[in-house]
Amino acid sequence: MEELPRSRIPEIQRSLRPYSPTRFTPDFFDEHRGSVGVCWLQRNVAQRSFRVHHSSYMWHQESPQQSLQEEKFHTTYPYVDFPKSLLDHLLWHFDNEFINLQVTYIVFVNEKEGIKYALENHPHATNSNFRRIWFLFEFMTGITINRPAISADPILLMDPKTYVTGRCSFHPRQSITNNLFGSPAFFPILAHTAPITFNKLIAACINTNGDRIIRAKSYVTKKDARSTFKIEREEKDLAGQIEWQRNIGSFLVSDLNRETIQDLAQTIHHRDAGWRLEEVYVGESTPNGEKIHHVGARQDDLNDLMEGII
């Protein structure tokens, strides 16, 4: 057997111990300069998160520059005050980037003790983004850090000008108002897109033939149905396809609750009552094979997830 080159031993050890807190020494941060914020966190702590579509870097230049490479935005910033800790990277991320709660959550889970220690000993407790990270850590993990409540002007967790927000609840420990959707089990985050004015909407409706809209809707529904039948290996005649579309249509105008969701699953897939007990994915069949758009949550996590959604 060929001997492993000595230069590769640290690399192999890191891959076997991907979340060891002993990695995060001052020397580690010096060795991993370049990427910053969510890009650095995903590479070094949250490798199992979904691919981010925007990466930030620090470089020796006078002003920020942005480019598009392989359907991914890259922004380079002047090389000033490179983050020296996990908490510093989180703070930089919240200061400069669109907030990625999935990466944030995985960082909390994988480096729970390190983040807890950093939050308890951070000197600037009234900093707005520090308070947001502090709240999210307690909200997502259920751990209360050893830090007294602060006295500061209230702030919103999410900026309603940037993000779509939900109902508000005030938390005096961080003097922060939580306006996230959902619960600790499910908290989607959405950004506002460019608004469609009423005049543009009316003009679009006037200039579009009504029959064309109905035909387009019918085509999309039938295409989705055919893909579903093929993936599920089900054979349905025309009457079966019409019934499937009718069931989907009735569900879309129903209240979202446990009963309606499980009734739909039983009607379409003839499953037993309750949430699914196996893995699942959403996709479509193409001439080149099945194209997967989304892999569903693990069945062990499904009950908490659905309770959070509902």
PDB file of C-alpha atoms in Angstrom:
ATOM      1  CA  MET A   1       0.000   0.000   0.000  1.00  0.00           C
ATOM      2  CA  GLU A   2       1.365   3.410  -0.965  1.00  0.00           C
ATOM      3  CA  GLU A   3       2.323   5.610   1.972  1.00  0.00           C
ATOM      4  CA  LEU A   4       0.220   8.740   2.447  1.00  0.00           C
ATOM      5  CA  PRO A   5       2.284  11.913   1.783  1.00  0.00           C
ATOM      6  CA  ARG A   6       3.009  13.617   5.114  1.00  0.00           C
ATOM      7  CA  SER A   7       1.851  16.979   3.700  1.00  0.00           C
ATOM      8  CA  ARG A   8      -1.680  15.597   3.275  1.00  0.00           C
ATOM      9  CA  ILE A   9      -2.078  14.236   6.809  1.00  0.00           C
ATOM     10  CA  PRO A  10      -3.473  17.496   8.319  1.00  0.00           C
ATOM     11  CA  GLU A  11      -5.924  17.747   5.400  1.00  0.00           C
ATOM     12  CA  ILE A  12      -7.183  14.179   5.989  1.00  0.00           C
ATOM     13  CA  GLN A  13      -7.414  14.760   9.737  1.00  0.00           C
ATOM     14  CA  ARG A  14      -9.508  17.888   9.179  1.00  0.00           C
ATOM     15  CA  SER A  15     -11.880  15.968   6.915  1.00  0.00           C
ATOM     16  CA  LEU A  16     -12.299  13.262   9.579  1.00  0.00           C
ATOM     17  CA  ARG A  17     -12.924  15.886  12.292  1.00  0.00           C
ATOM     18  CA  PRO A  18     -14.750  18.565  10.270  1.00  0.00           C
ATOM     19  CA  TYR A  19     -16.202  20.444  13.239  1.00  0.00           C
ATOM     20  CA  SER A  20     -13.444  20.189  15.848  1.00  0.00           C
ATOM     21  CA  PRO A  21     -13.264  23.504  17.773  1.00  0.00           C
ATOM     22  CA  THR A  22      -9.474  23.120  18.072  1.00  0.00           C
ATOM     23  CA  ARG A  23      -9.215  24.218  14.420  1.00  0.00           C
ATOM     24  CA  PHE A  24     -10.311  27.751  15.202  1.00  0.00           C
ATOM     25  CA  THR A  25      -7.099  29.256  16.527  1.00  0.00           C
ATOM     26  CA  PRO A  26      -5.771  32.688  15.457  1.00  0.00           C
ATOM     27  CA  ASP A  27      -3.442  30.886  13.027  1.00  0.00           C
ATOM     28  CA  PHE A  28      -6.432  29.164  11.407  1.00  0.00           C
ATOM     29  CA  PHE A  29      -8.059  32.484  10.532  1.00  0.00           C
ATOM     30  CA  ASP A  30      -4.785  33.814   9.136  1.00  0.00           C
ATOM     31  CA  GLU A  31      -4.415  30.712   6.925  1.00  0.00           C
ATOM     32  CA  HIS A  32      -7.971  30.960   5.575  1.00  0.00           C
ATOM     33  CA  ARG A  33      -8.051  34.572   4.500  1.00  0.00           C
ATOM     34  CA  GLY A  34      -9.716  35.714   1.299  1.00  0.00           C
ATOM     35  CA  SER A  35     -13.336  34.631   1.571  1.00  0.00           C
ATOM     36  CA  VAL A  36     -15.371  36.361   4.242  1.00  0.00           C
ATOM     37  CA  GLY A  37     -18.845  36.259   5.788  1.00  0.00           C
ATOM     38  CA  VAL A  38     -21.264  33.561   4.648  1.00  0.00           C
ATOM     39  CA  CYS A  39     -18.809  32.193   2.046  1.00  0.00           C
ATOM     40  CA  TRP A  40     -16.123  31.635   4.721  1.00  0.00           C
ATOM     41  CA  LEU A  41     -18.658  30.147   7.146  1.00  0.00           C
ATOM     42  CA  GLN A  42     -19.990  27.718   4.542  1.00  0.00           C
ATOM     43  CA  ARG A  43     -16.517  26.567   3.526  1.00  0.00           C
ATOM     44  CA  ASN A  44     -15.229  26.054   7.056  1.00  0.00           C
ATOM     45  CA  VAL A  45     -18.199  25.352   9.327  1.00  0.00           C
ATOM     46  CA  ALA A  46     -21.462  24.869   7.409  1.00  0.00           C
ATOM     47  CA  GLN A  47     -20.313  22.630   4.549  1.00  0.00           C
ATOM     48  CA  ARG A  48     -23.639  20.788   4.479  1.00  0.00           C
ATOM     49  CA  SER A  49     -25.747  23.858   3.764  1.00  0.00           C
ATOM     50  CA  PHE A  50     -27.237  24.570   0.346  1.00  0.00           C
ATOM     51  CA  ARG A  51     -25.031  26.363  -2.148  1.00  0.00           C
ATOM     52  CA  VAL A  52     -25.020  30.129  -1.645  1.00  0.00           C
ATOM     53  CA  HIS A  53     -25.474  32.296  -4.730  1.00  0.00           C
ATOM     54  CA  HIS A  54     -23.380  35.205  -3.497  1.00  0.00           C
ATOM     55  CA  SER A  55     -19.820  35.105  -2.174  1.00  0.00           C
ATOM     56  CA  SER A  56     -17.769  37.887  -0.601  1.00  0.00           C
ATOM     57  CA  TYR A  57     -13.995  38.272  -0.525  1.00  0.00           C
ATOM     58  CA  MET A  58     -11.439  40.754   0.761  1.00  0.00           C
ATOM     59  CA  TRP A  59      -8.675  41.956  -1.525  1.00  0.00           C
ATOM     60  CA  HIS A  60      -6.177  44.802  -1.747  1.00  0.00           C
ATOM     61  CA  GLN A  61      -8.282  47.404  -3.571  1.00  0.00           C
ATOM     62  CA  GLU A  62      -9.842  50.791  -2.884  1.00  0.00           C
ATOM     63  CA  SER A  63     -13.564  50.085  -3.426  1.00  0.00           C
ATOM     64  CA  PRO A  64     -15.986  47.107  -3.622  1.00  0.00           C
ATOM     65  CA  GLN A  65     -16.319  45.382  -6.996  1.00  0.00           C
ATOM     66  CA  GLN A  66     -18.930  42.852  -8.137  1.00  0.00           C
ATOM     67  CA  SER A  67     -18.853  40.201 -10.877  1.00  0.00           C
ATOM     68  CA  LEU A  68     -20.981  37.263 -12.075  1.00  0.00           C
ATOM     69  CA  GLN A  69     -19.255  33.901 -12.507  1.00  0.00           C
ATOM     70  CA  GLU A  70     -21.023  30.586 -13.149  1.00  0.00           C
ATOM     71  CA  GLU A  71     -24.434  31.988 -12.104  1.00  0.00           C
ATOM     72  CA  LYS A  72     -22.955  33.209  -8.807  1.00  0.00           C
ATOM     73  CA  PHE A  73     -22.291  36.797  -7.716  1.00  0.00           C
ATOM     74  CA  HIS A  74     -18.829  37.578  -6.330  1.00  0.00           C
ATOM     75  CA  THR A  75     -18.156  40.778  -4.407  1.00  0.00           C
ATOM     76  CA  THR A  76     -14.665  41.830  -3.361  1.00  0.00           C
ATOM     77  CA  TYR A  77     -14.179  44.395  -0.596  1.00  0.00           C
ATOM     78  CA  PRO A  78     -11.139  46.448   0.473  1.00  0.00           C
ATOM     79  CA  TYR A  79      -8.882  44.424   2.758  1.00  0.00           C
ATOM     80  CA  VAL A  80      -9.685  46.036   6.108  1.00  0.00           C
ATOM     81  CA  ASP A  81     -10.190  44.366   9.512  1.00  0.00           C
ATOM     82  CA  PHE A  82     -10.441  40.757   8.369  1.00  0.00           C
ATOM     83  CA  PRO A  83     -12.653  38.808  10.858  1.00  0.00           C
ATOM     84  CA  LYS A  84     -10.685  37.025  13.573  1.00  0.00           C
ATOM     85  CA  SER A  85     -13.362  34.680  14.950  1.00  0.00           C
ATOM     86  CA  LEU A  86     -16.557  32.822  14.054  1.00  0.00           C
ATOM     87  CA  LEU A  87     -18.616  35.541  15.716  1.00  0.00           C
ATOM     88  CA  ASP A  88     -16.719  38.199  13.740  1.00  0.00           C
ATOM     89  CA  HIS A  89     -17.614  36.414  10.480  1.00  0.00           C
ATOM     90  CA  LEU A  90     -21.266  36.222  11.553  1.00  0.00           C
ATOM     91  CA  LEU A  91     -21.260  39.934  12.438  1.00  0.00           C
ATOM     92  CA  TRP A  92     -19.611  40.782   9.098  1.00  0.00           C
ATOM     93  CA  HIS A  93     -22.238  38.668   7.314  1.00  0.00           C
ATOM     94  CA  PHE A  94     -25.129  40.451   9.066  1.00  0.00           C
ATOM     95  CA  ASP A  95     -23.523  43.848   8.410  1.00  0.00           C
ATOM     96  CA  ASN A  96     -22.840  43.387   4.700  1.00  0.00           C
ATOM     97  CA  GLU A  97     -24.840  40.537   3.143  1.00  0.00           C
ATOM     98  CA  PHE A  98     -28.363  39.210   2.680  1.00  0.00           C
ATOM     99  CA  ILE A  99     -28.941  37.189   5.851  1.00  0.00           C
ATOM    100  CA  ASN A 100     -28.630  33.431   5.333  1.00  0.00           C
ATOM    101  CA  LEU A 101     -30.444  31.775   8.234  1.00  0.00           C
ATOM    102  CA  GLN A 102     -29.610  28.239   7.144  1.00  0.00           C
ATOM    103  CA  VAL A 103     -25.857  28.841   7.323  1.00  0.00           C
ATOM    104  CA  THR A 104     -26.349  30.763  10.583  1.00  0.00           C
ATOM    105  CA  TYR A 105     -28.291  27.866  12.108  1.00  0.00           C
ATOM    106  CA  ILE A 106     -25.707  25.247  11.056  1.00  0.00           C
ATOM    107  CA  VAL A 107     -22.914  27.392  12.522  1.00  0.00           C
ATOM    108  CA  PHE A 108     -24.856  27.542  15.805  1.00  0.00           C
ATOM    109  CA  VAL A 109     -25.376  23.770  15.851  1.00  0.00           C
ATOM    110  CA  ASN A 110     -21.847  22.759  14.823  1.00  0.00           C
ATOM    111  CA  GLU A 111     -20.025  25.279  17.013  1.00  0.00           C
ATOM    112  CA  LYS A 112     -22.532  25.635  19.833  1.00  0.00           C
ATOM    113  CA  GLU A 113     -20.097  25.974  22.733  1.00  0.00           C
ATOM    114  CA  GLY A 114     -17.743  28.314  20.878  1.00  0.00           C
ATOM    115  CA  ILE A 115     -20.541  30.658  19.796  1.00  0.00           C
ATOM    116  CA  LYS A 116     -22.063  30.571  23.295  1.00  0.00           C
ATOM    117  CA  TYR A 117     -18.726  31.555  24.856  1.00  0.00           C
ATOM    118  CA  ALA A 118     -18.206  34.345  22.298  1.00  0.00           C
ATOM    119  CA  LEU A 119     -21.691  35.767  22.882  1.00  0.00           C
ATOM    120  CA  GLU A 120     -21.226  35.730  26.649  1.00  0.00           C
ATOM    121  CA  ASN A 121     -17.907  37.589  26.436  1.00  0.00           C
ATOM    122  CA  HIS A 122     -18.496  40.035  23.592  1.00  0.00           C
ATOM    123  CA  PRO A 123     -17.835  43.613  24.811  1.00  0.00           C
ATOM    124  CA  HIS A 124     -20.410  45.429  22.655  1.00  0.00           C
ATOM    125  CA  ALA A 125     -23.744  44.001  23.774  1.00  0.00           C
ATOM    126  CA  THR A 126     -25.771  46.934  22.445  1.00  0.00           C
ATOM    127  CA  ASN A 127     -24.535  46.545  18.861  1.00  0.00           C
ATOM    128  CA  SER A 128     -27.646  45.947  16.732  1.00  0.00           C
ATOM    129  CA  ASN A 129     -26.383  42.939  14.774  1.00  0.00           C
ATOM    130  CA  PHE A 130     -24.804  41.410  17.866  1.00  0.00           C
ATOM    131  CA  ARG A 131     -28.252  41.576  19.491  1.00  0.00           C
ATOM    132  CA  ARG A 132     -29.791  39.921  16.413  1.00  0.00           C
ATOM    133  CA  ILE A 133     -27.253  37.058  16.495  1.00  0.00           C
ATOM    134  CA  TRP A 134     -27.696  36.713  20.265  1.00  0.00           C
ATOM    135  CA  PHE A 135     -31.481  36.462  19.880  1.00  0.00           C
ATOM    136  CA  LEU A 136     -31.269  34.002  16.970  1.00  0.00           C
ATOM    137  CA  PHE A 137     -28.854  31.765  18.884  1.00  0.00           C
ATOM    138  CA  GLU A 138     -31.294  31.462  21.796  1.00  0.00           C
ATOM    139  CA  PHE A 139     -34.305  31.248  19.445  1.00  0.00           C
ATOM    140  CA  MET A 140     -32.824  28.501  17.242  1.00  0.00           C
ATOM    141  CA  THR A 141     -31.015  26.381  19.837  1.00  0.00           C
ATOM    142  CA  GLY A 142     -33.182  26.874  22.923  1.00  0.00           C
ATOM    143  CA  ILE A 143     -30.032  27.712  24.939  1.00  0.00           C
ATOM    144  CA  THR A 144     -30.066  30.792  27.196  1.00  0.00           C
ATOM    145  CA  ILE A 145     -26.609  32.302  27.449  1.00  0.00           C
ATOM    146  CA  ASN A 146     -25.199  33.696  30.704  1.00  0.00           C
ATOM    147  CA  ARG A 147     -25.745  37.361  29.952  1.00  0.00           C
ATOM    148  CA  PRO A 148     -28.096  39.881  31.608  1.00  0.00           C
ATOM    149  CA  ALA A 149     -30.807  41.708  29.721  1.00  0.00           C
ATOM    150  CA  ILE A 150     -29.634  44.951  28.125  1.00  0.00           C
ATOM    151  CA  SER A 151     -31.078  48.439  28.299  1.00  0.00           C
ATOM    152  CA  ALA A 152     -31.209  49.823  24.769  1.00  0.00           C
ATOM    153  CA  ASP A 153     -33.652  51.226  22.234  1.00  0.00           C
ATOM    154  CA  PRO A 154     -35.779  48.429  20.685  1.00  0.00           C
ATOM    155  CA  ILE A 155     -34.846  47.197  17.210  1.00  0.00           C
ATOM    156  CA  LEU A 156     -36.522  44.920  14.662  1.00  0.00           C
ATOM    157  CA  LEU A 157     -34.966  41.517  13.972  1.00  0.00           C
ATOM    158  CA  MET A 158     -35.556  41.772  10.200  1.00  0.00           C
ATOM    159  CA  ASP A 159     -35.686  45.032   8.250  1.00  0.00           C
ATOM    160  CA  PRO A 160     -39.219  45.178   6.733  1.00  0.00           C
ATOM    161  CA  LYS A 161     -37.884  47.275   3.835  1.00  0.00           C
ATOM    162  CA  THR A 162     -35.622  44.382   2.771  1.00  0.00           C
ATOM    163  CA  TYR A 163     -37.391  41.236   4.025  1.00  0.00           C
ATOM    164  CA  VAL A 164     -40.966  39.971   4.040  1.00  0.00           C
ATOM    165  CA  THR A 165     -41.843  39.899   7.743  1.00  0.00           C
ATOM    166  CA  GLY A 166     -44.477  38.294   9.971  1.00  0.00           C
ATOM    167  CA  ARG A 167     -46.212  39.021  13.258  1.00  0.00           C
ATOM    168  CA  CYS A 168     -44.191  40.860  15.896  1.00  0.00           C
ATOM    169  CA  SER A 169     -43.294  39.742  19.421  1.00  0.00           C
ATOM    170  CA  PHE A 170     -41.026  41.721  21.750  1.00  0.00           C
ATOM    171  CA  HIS A 171     -38.129  40.091  23.635  1.00  0.00           C
ATOM    172  CA  PRO A 172     -36.780  42.270  26.460  1.00  0.00           C
ATOM    173  CA  ARG A 173     -33.467  40.394  26.977  1.00  0.00           C
ATOM    174  CA  GLN A 174     -32.078  41.726  23.704  1.00  0.00           C
ATOM    175  CA  SER A 175     -34.611  44.581  23.433  1.00  0.00           C
ATOM    176  CA  ILE A 176     -35.546  43.184  20.035  1.00  0.00           C
ATOM    177  CA  THR A 177     -38.810  42.603  18.191  1.00  0.00           C
ATOM    178  CA  ASN A 178     -38.990  39.236  16.447  1.00  0.00           C
ATOM    179  CA  ASN A 179     -40.821  39.635  13.123  1.00  0.00           C
ATOM    180  CA  LEU A 180     -39.723  36.365  11.499  1.00  0.00           C
ATOM    181  CA  PHE A 181     -42.259  34.030   9.942  1.00  0.00           C
ATOM    182  CA  GLY A 182     -42.941  30.709  11.619  1.00  0.00           C
ATOM    183  CA  SER A 183     -41.368  29.143  14.682  1.00  0.00           C
ATOM    184  CA  PRO A 184     -37.955  27.719  15.677  1.00  0.00           C
ATOM    185  CA  ALA A 185     -38.937  24.592  13.708  1.00  0.00           C
ATOM    186  CA  PHE A 186     -39.601  26.496  10.468  1.00  0.00           C
ATOM    187  CA  PHE A 187     -38.567  30.082   9.707  1.00  0.00           C
ATOM    188  CA  PRO A 188     -38.503  30.949   5.983  1.00  0.00           C
ATOM    189  CA  ILE A 189     -36.815  34.183   4.935  1.00  0.00           C
ATOM    190  CA  LEU A 190     -37.850  36.097   1.826  1.00  0.00           C
ATOM    191  CA  ALA A 191     -36.574  39.316   0.266  1.00  0.00           C
ATOM    192  CA  HIS A 192     -38.816  41.919  -1.295  1.00  0.00           C
ATOM    193  CA  THR A 193     -38.660  41.973  -5.079  1.00  0.00           C
ATOM    194  CA  ALA A 194     -39.295  44.961  -7.313  1.00  0.00           C
ATOM    195  CA  PRO A 195     -42.962  45.951  -6.843  1.00  0.00           C
ATOM    196  CA  ILE A 196     -45.465  45.457  -9.663  1.00  0.00           C
ATOM    197  CA  THR A 197     -47.554  48.603  -9.898  1.00  0.00           C
ATOM    198  CA  PHE A 198     -51.290  48.356 -10.367  1.00  0.00           C
ATOM    199  CA  ASN A 199     -51.078  50.082 -13.768  1.00  0.00           C
ATOM    200  CA  LYS A 200     -48.515  47.532 -15.027  1.00  0.00           C
ATOM    201  CA  LEU A 201     -50.687  44.681 -13.799  1.00  0.00           C
ATOM    202  CA  ILE A 202     -53.785  46.040 -15.556  1.00  0.00           C
ATOM    203  CA  ALA A 203     -51.818  46.623 -18.768  1.00  0.00           C
ATOM    204  CA  ALA A 204     -50.495  43.060 -18.679  1.00  0.00           C
ATOM    205  CA  CYS A 205     -54.031  41.661 -18.257  1.00  0.00           C
ATOM    206  CA  ILE A 206     -55.472  43.808 -21.050  1.00  0.00           C
ATOM    207  CA  ASN A 207     -52.703  42.823 -23.475  1.00  0.00           C
ATOM    208  CA  THR A 208     -52.934  39.101 -22.729  1.00  0.00           C
ATOM    209  CA  ASN A 209     -55.658  36.953 -24.246  1.00  0.00           C
ATOM    210  CA  GLY A 210     -57.726  35.266 -21.485  1.00  0.00           C
ATOM    211  CA  ASP A 211     -57.841  31.978 -23.369  1.00  0.00           C
ATOM    212  CA  ARG A 212     -54.048  31.991 -23.576  1.00  0.00           C
ATOM    213  CA  ILE A 213     -53.775  32.266 -19.782  1.00  0.00           C
ATOM    214  CA  ILE A 214     -56.168  29.323 -19.290  1.00  0.00           C
ATOM    215  CA  ARG A 215     -54.272  27.214 -21.810  1.00  0.00           C
ATOM    216  CA  ALA A 216     -50.926  28.036 -20.185  1.00  0.00           C
ATOM    217  CA  LYS A 217     -52.283  27.088 -16.753  1.00  0.00           C
ATOM    218  CA  SER A 218     -53.668  23.831 -18.123  1.00  0.00           C
ATOM    219  CA  TYR A 219     -50.353  23.003 -19.823  1.00  0.00           C
ATOM    220  CA  VAL A 220     -48.302  23.586 -16.656  1.00  0.00           C
ATOM    221  CA  THR A 221     -50.719  21.525 -14.543  1.00  0.00           C
ATOM    222  CA  LYS A 222     -50.734  18.620 -16.990  1.00  0.00           C
ATOM    223  CA  LYS A 223     -46.926  18.728 -17.344  1.00  0.00           C
ATOM    224  CA  ASP A 224     -46.577  18.563 -13.557  1.00  0.00           C
ATOM    225  CA  ALA A 225     -49.090  15.715 -13.384  1.00  0.00           C
ATOM    226  CA  ARG A 226     -47.303  13.664 -16.067  1.00  0.00           C
ATOM    227  CA  SER A 227     -43.963  14.118 -14.314  1.00  0.00           C
ATOM    228  CA  THR A 228     -45.513  13.053 -11.003  1.00  0.00           C
ATOM    229  CA  PHE A 229     -47.093   9.925 -12.492  1.00  0.00           C
ATOM    230  CA  LYS A 230     -43.853   8.940 -14.217  1.00  0.00           C
ATOM    231  CA  ILE A 231     -41.697   9.431 -11.115  1.00  0.00           C
ATOM    232  CA  GLU A 232     -44.211   7.588  -8.921  1.00  0.00           C
ATOM    233  CA  ARG A 233     -44.536   4.878 -11.614  1.00  0.00           C
ATOM    234  CA  GLU A 234     -48.314   5.279 -11.725  1.00  0.00           C
ATOM    235  CA  GLU A 235     -50.507   4.645 -14.746  1.00  0.00           C
ATOM    236  CA  LYS A 236     -53.544   6.955 -14.981  1.00  0.00           C
ATOM    237  CA  ASP A 237     -56.058   7.327 -17.765  1.00  0.00           C
ATOM    238  CA  LEU A 238     -57.582  10.688 -18.745  1.00  0.00           C
ATOM    239  CA  ALA A 239     -60.266  10.445 -16.032  1.00  0.00           C
ATOM    240  CA  GLY A 240     -57.588   9.757 -13.416  1.00  0.00           C
ATOM    241  CA  GLN A 241     -55.541  12.752 -14.549  1.00  0.00           C
ATOM    242  CA  ILE A 242     -58.600  15.027 -14.397  1.00  0.00           C
ATOM    243  CA  GLU A 243     -59.406  13.802 -10.883  1.00  0.00           C
ATOM    244  CA  TRP A 244     -55.798  14.422  -9.812  1.00  0.00           C
ATOM    245  CA  GLN A 245     -55.945  18.013 -11.110  1.00  0.00           C
ATOM    246  CA  ARG A 246     -59.309  18.577  -9.390  1.00  0.00           C
ATOM    247  CA  ASN A 247     -57.925  17.374  -6.057  1.00  0.00           C
ATOM    248  CA  ILE A 248     -54.895  19.663  -6.359  1.00  0.00           C
ATOM    249  CA  GLY A 249     -57.148  22.612  -7.248  1.00  0.00           C
ATOM    250  CA  SER A 250     -59.435  22.070  -4.254  1.00  0.00           C
ATOM    251  CA  PHE A 251     -56.411  21.859  -1.921  1.00  0.00           C
ATOM    252  CA  LEU A 252     -55.059  25.225  -3.116  1.00  0.00           C
ATOM    253  CA  VAL A 253     -58.183  27.027  -1.880  1.00  0.00           C
ATOM    254  CA  SER A 254     -58.409  25.112   1.430  1.00  0.00           C
ATOM    255  CA  ASP A 255     -57.140  26.164   4.838  1.00  0.00           C
ATOM    256  CA  LEU A 256     -53.614  24.933   5.520  1.00  0.00           C
ATOM    257  CA  ASN A 257     -53.849  22.481   8.400  1.00  0.00           C
ATOM    258  CA  ARG A 258     -52.896  18.909   9.288  1.00  0.00           C
ATOM    259  CA  GLU A 259     -56.222  17.425   8.162  1.00  0.00           C
ATOM    260  CA  THR A 260     -56.311  18.985   4.660  1.00  0.00           C
ATOM    261  CA  ILE A 261     -52.672  18.073   3.942  1.00  0.00           C
ATOM    262  CA  GLN A 262     -53.076  14.479   5.074  1.00  0.00           C
ATOM    263  CA  ASP A 263     -56.429  14.114   3.253  1.00  0.00           C
ATOM    264  CA  LEU A 264     -54.726  15.240   0.029  1.00  0.00           C
ATOM    265  CA  ALA A 265     -51.877  12.746   0.526  1.00  0.00           C
ATOM    266  CA  GLN A 266     -54.370   9.928   1.100  1.00  0.00           C
ATOM    267  CA  THR A 267     -56.479  10.927  -1.915  1.00  0.00           C
ATOM    268  CA  ILE A 268     -53.587  11.212  -4.353  1.00  0.00           C
ATOM    269  CA  HIS A 269     -51.145   8.579  -3.126  1.00  0.00           C
ATOM    270  CA  HIS A 270     -53.523   6.377  -1.089  1.00  0.00           C
ATOM    271  CA  ARG A 271     -51.236   6.597   1.913  1.00  0.00           C
ATOM    272  CA  ASP A 272     -52.087   5.851   5.527  1.00  0.00           C
ATOM    273  CA  ALA A 273     -52.904   8.757   7.856  1.00  0.00           C
ATOM    274  CA  GLY A 274     -49.930  10.667   9.282  1.00  0.00           C
ATOM    275  CA  TRP A 275     -46.790  12.191   7.876  1.00  0.00           C
ATOM    276  CA  ARG A 276     -44.637  10.199   5.467  1.00  0.00           C
ATOM    277  CA  LEU A 277     -42.200   7.609   6.783  1.00  0.00           C
ATOM    278  CA  GLU A 278     -39.755   7.590   3.866  1.00  0.00           C
ATOM    279  CA  GLU A 279     -37.487   9.979   1.967  1.00  0.00           C
ATOM    280  CA  VAL A 280     -38.923  12.038  -0.882  1.00  0.00           C
ATOM    281  CA  TYR A 281     -37.875  14.530  -3.526  1.00  0.00           C
ATOM    282  CA  VAL A 282     -39.533  16.908  -6.006  1.00  0.00           C
ATOM    283  CA  GLY A 283     -38.439  16.772  -9.621  1.00  0.00           C
ATOM    284  CA  GLU A 284     -39.361  16.195 -13.236  1.00  0.00           C
ATOM    285  CA  SER A 285     -38.557  13.694 -15.935  1.00  0.00           C
ATOM    286  CA  THR A 286     -36.512  14.966 -18.876  1.00  0.00           C
ATOM    287  CA  PRO A 287     -35.028  13.217 -21.937  1.00  0.00           C
ATOM    288  CA  ASN A 288     -31.716  13.167 -20.021  1.00  0.00           C
ATOM    289  CA  GLY A 289     -33.207  11.575 -16.902  1.00  0.00           C
ATOM    290  CA  GLU A 290     -34.874  12.802 -13.752  1.00  0.00           C
ATOM    291  CA  LYS A 291     -34.117  16.385 -12.742  1.00  0.00           C
ATOM    292  CA  ILE A 292     -34.278  16.938  -8.964  1.00  0.00           C
ATOM    293  CA  HIS A 293     -35.422  20.378  -7.782  1.00  0.00           C
ATOM    294  CA  HIS A 294     -35.751  19.764  -4.058  1.00  0.00           C
ATOM    295  CA  VAL A 295     -34.983  17.008  -1.549  1.00  0.00           C
ATOM    296  CA  GLY A 296     -37.566  16.870   1.231  1.00  0.00           C
ATOM    297  CA  ALA A 297     -36.836  17.017   4.936  1.00  0.00           C
ATOM    298  CA  ARG A 298     -35.834  13.837   6.734  1.00  0.00           C
ATOM    299  CA  GLN A 299     -38.827  11.892   7.990  1.00  0.00           C
ATOM    300  CA  ASP A 300     -37.501  12.129  11.565  1.00  0.00           C
ATOM    301  CA  ASP A 301     -37.686  15.937  11.383  1.00  0.00           C
ATOM    302  CA  LEU A 302     -41.033  16.103   9.599  1.00  0.00           C
ATOM    303  CA  ASN A 303     -43.383  16.339  12.578  1.00  0.00           C
ATOM    304  CA  ASP A 304     -41.624  19.370  14.117  1.00  0.00           C
ATOM    305  CA  LEU A 305     -41.227  20.974  10.691  1.00  0.00           C
ATOM    306  CA  MET A 306     -44.901  20.647   9.763  1.00  0.00           C
ATOM    307  CA  GLU A 307     -46.010  21.913  13.173  1.00  0.00           C
ATOM    308  CA  GLY A 308     -43.867  24.981  12.538  1.00  0.00           C
ATOM    309  CA  ILE A 309     -45.359  25.538   9.068  1.00  0.00           C
ATOM    310  CA  ILE A 310     -48.951  25.114  10.209  1.00  0.00           C
TER     311      ILE A 310
END
